């Protein structure tokens, strides 16, 4: 039940973003979403990261809220688990300009791709879309949004 309630809150906040009600979405983030993210678990962290990224993509500031998520994500950065979770780590690092963090993730991703024991959809998606996702996040972290947009445009449509 708790997992479902968290998911509904995240989607509710996302709906407010879609409607242009960013302050309402940030209120839901502050009151509900970030509390779960502070546990350090990947799924709540991904909800928090994606909401902040959507708000920023609309050109709206988040008041630096993403800075709190970086150390929480850092415990997950030493190995590559999945393009979904590690992609969230990458763009959270990118939002705060942490080029080194994104580069570490890129190295871990290359190790994951090179592991012949890995198979299946996640491996295939990572090989196909992961390098451009990481490159886009690296450029975003560096502040080169034109290059970031070009790289992300090659990766994101294949992932959603």
Short mmCIF file of C-alpha atoms in Angstrom, two decimals:
data_model
loop_
_atom_site.label_atom_id
_atom_site.label_comp_id
_atom_site.label_asym_id
_atom_site.label_seq_id
_atom_site.Cartn_x
_atom_site.Cartn_y
_atom_site.Cartn_z
CA UNK A 1 0.00 0.00 0.00
CA UNK A 2 2.76 2.44 0.92
CA UNK A 3 4.54 1.87 -2.40
CA UNK A 4 1.33 2.59 -4.29
CA UNK A 5 0.69 5.77 -2.29
CA UNK A 6 4.19 7.01 -3.10
CA UNK A 7 3.65 6.35 -6.80
CA UNK A 8 0.34 8.20 -6.78
CA UNK A 9 1.97 11.23 -5.10
CA UNK A 10 4.69 11.28 -7.72
CA UNK A 11 2.18 11.12 -10.55
CA UNK A 12 0.00 13.74 -8.89
CA UNK A 13 2.97 16.10 -8.70
CA UNK A 14 3.82 15.29 -12.33
CA UNK A 15 0.27 16.17 -13.35
CA UNK A 16 0.68 19.56 -11.71
CA UNK A 17 3.89 20.09 -13.69
CA UNK A 18 2.04 19.20 -16.88
CA UNK A 19 -0.59 21.81 -15.99
CA UNK A 20 2.11 24.42 -15.36
CA UNK A 21 1.43 24.41 -11.61
CA UNK A 22 5.06 24.12 -10.59
CA UNK A 23 4.63 25.62 -7.12
CA UNK A 24 1.98 23.02 -6.30
CA UNK A 25 4.27 20.25 -7.59
CA UNK A 26 7.15 21.58 -5.48
CA UNK A 27 4.82 21.68 -2.46
CA UNK A 28 4.03 17.99 -2.94
CA UNK A 29 7.75 17.35 -3.35
CA UNK A 30 8.55 19.18 -0.08
CA UNK A 31 5.71 17.65 1.92
CA UNK A 32 5.78 14.08 0.67
CA UNK A 33 8.23 13.02 -2.02
CA UNK A 34 11.55 14.15 -0.55
CA UNK A 35 10.75 12.49 2.79
CA UNK A 36 10.71 9.11 1.07
CA UNK A 37 13.78 9.99 -1.00
CA UNK A 38 15.74 10.65 2.17
CA UNK A 39 15.61 6.90 2.90
CA UNK A 40 18.19 6.53 0.13
CA UNK A 41 16.19 3.86 -1.66
CA UNK A 42 16.48 3.98 -5.43
CA UNK A 43 12.80 4.08 -6.32
CA UNK A 44 11.84 7.08 -4.13
CA UNK A 45 15.04 8.83 -5.22
CA UNK A 46 14.07 8.32 -8.85
CA UNK A 47 10.65 9.86 -8.18
CA UNK A 48 12.25 12.91 -6.57
CA UNK A 49 14.90 13.30 -9.28
CA UNK A 50 12.52 12.95 -12.18
CA UNK A 51 10.08 15.49 -10.75
CA UNK A 52 12.82 18.08 -10.28
CA UNK A 53 14.17 17.39 -13.75
CA UNK A 54 10.72 17.88 -15.30
CA UNK A 55 10.32 21.18 -13.48
CA UNK A 56 13.75 22.37 -14.61
CA UNK A 57 13.01 21.26 -18.17
CA UNK A 58 10.11 23.71 -18.10
CA UNK A 59 12.60 26.46 -17.25
CA UNK A 60 11.43 26.76 -13.65
CA UNK A 61 13.86 26.84 -10.74
CA UNK A 62 13.76 24.26 -7.99
CA UNK A 63 15.48 26.28 -5.30
CA UNK A 64 18.47 23.94 -5.35
CA UNK A 65 16.47 20.98 -4.04
CA UNK A 66 18.42 18.57 -6.26
CA UNK A 67 21.59 19.21 -4.23
CA UNK A 68 20.14 17.18 -1.35
CA UNK A 69 19.65 14.18 -3.66
CA UNK A 70 23.25 13.91 -4.92
CA UNK A 71 24.76 12.46 -1.71
CA UNK A 72 21.79 10.12 -1.40
CA UNK A 73 22.37 8.87 -4.93
CA UNK A 74 26.15 8.62 -4.41
CA UNK A 75 25.76 5.37 -2.49
CA UNK A 76 24.37 3.86 -5.70
CA UNK A 77 26.99 5.32 -8.03
CA UNK A 78 29.81 2.79 -7.59
CA UNK A 79 28.19 0.09 -9.71
CA UNK A 80 25.84 0.09 -12.65
CA UNK A 81 22.47 -1.53 -11.92
CA UNK A 82 20.06 -0.45 -14.61
CA UNK A 83 19.68 2.28 -17.16
CA UNK A 84 16.55 3.42 -15.33
CA UNK A 85 18.12 4.02 -11.92
CA UNK A 86 21.56 4.99 -13.11
CA UNK A 87 20.04 7.35 -15.65
CA UNK A 88 18.36 9.14 -12.73
CA UNK A 89 21.72 9.31 -10.94
CA UNK A 90 23.26 10.80 -14.09
CA UNK A 91 20.74 13.55 -14.58
CA UNK A 92 20.65 14.39 -10.87
CA UNK A 93 24.43 14.80 -10.99
CA UNK A 94 24.05 16.85 -14.16
CA UNK A 95 21.52 19.19 -12.53
CA UNK A 96 24.14 20.22 -9.95
CA UNK A 97 27.08 20.36 -12.38
CA UNK A 98 28.78 17.20 -11.05
CA UNK A 99 30.73 16.27 -14.19
CA UNK A 100 32.93 13.81 -12.27
CA UNK A 101 29.88 11.96 -10.96
CA UNK A 102 28.41 11.58 -14.44
CA UNK A 103 31.78 10.43 -15.79
CA UNK A 104 32.03 7.79 -13.04
CA UNK A 105 28.61 6.54 -14.04
CA UNK A 106 29.71 6.44 -17.67
CA UNK A 107 32.72 4.27 -16.78
CA UNK A 108 30.52 1.94 -14.74
CA UNK A 109 28.03 1.75 -17.59
CA UNK A 110 30.78 0.76 -20.03
CA UNK A 111 31.78 -2.04 -17.64
CA UNK A 112 28.16 -3.17 -17.52
CA UNK A 113 27.90 -3.13 -21.32
CA UNK A 114 31.16 -5.08 -21.63
CA UNK A 115 30.04 -7.80 -19.22
CA UNK A 116 29.22 -10.81 -21.43
CA UNK A 117 27.19 -12.39 -18.60
CA UNK A 118 24.62 -9.60 -18.80
CA UNK A 119 21.73 -10.17 -21.19
CA UNK A 120 18.17 -9.00 -21.73
CA UNK A 121 16.26 -5.81 -22.31
CA UNK A 122 18.20 -3.64 -19.83
CA UNK A 123 21.53 -4.64 -21.39
CA UNK A 124 20.20 -4.01 -24.91
CA UNK A 125 18.70 -0.63 -23.96
CA UNK A 126 21.88 0.37 -22.14
CA UNK A 127 24.03 -0.46 -25.16
CA UNK A 128 21.72 1.37 -27.54
CA UNK A 129 20.74 4.46 -25.54
CA UNK A 130 23.04 4.66 -22.51
CA UNK A 131 26.10 6.29 -24.10
CA UNK A 132 24.05 9.20 -25.50
CA UNK A 133 22.20 9.56 -22.19
CA UNK A 134 25.49 9.83 -20.30
CA UNK A 135 26.98 12.18 -22.91
CA UNK A 136 23.89 14.40 -22.66
CA UNK A 137 24.18 14.48 -18.88
CA UNK A 138 27.91 15.26 -19.08
CA UNK A 139 27.24 18.20 -21.39
CA UNK A 140 24.40 19.38 -19.17
CA UNK A 141 26.72 19.24 -16.15
CA UNK A 142 29.24 21.34 -18.09
CA UNK A 143 26.53 23.84 -18.98
CA UNK A 144 26.56 23.13 -22.72
CA UNK A 145 22.82 22.74 -23.15
CA UNK A 146 22.92 22.67 -26.94
CA UNK A 147 25.17 19.60 -26.97
CA UNK A 148 23.19 18.11 -24.08
CA UNK A 149 19.93 18.49 -25.96
CA UNK A 150 21.38 16.89 -29.09
CA UNK A 151 22.68 13.84 -27.21
CA UNK A 152 19.53 13.45 -25.12
CA UNK A 153 17.37 13.73 -28.24
CA UNK A 154 19.14 10.62 -29.56
CA UNK A 155 18.60 8.61 -26.37
CA UNK A 156 15.41 9.67 -24.62
CA UNK A 157 12.83 8.86 -27.35
CA UNK A 158 14.01 5.26 -27.32
CA UNK A 159 13.55 5.02 -23.57
CA UNK A 160 10.04 6.39 -23.15
#
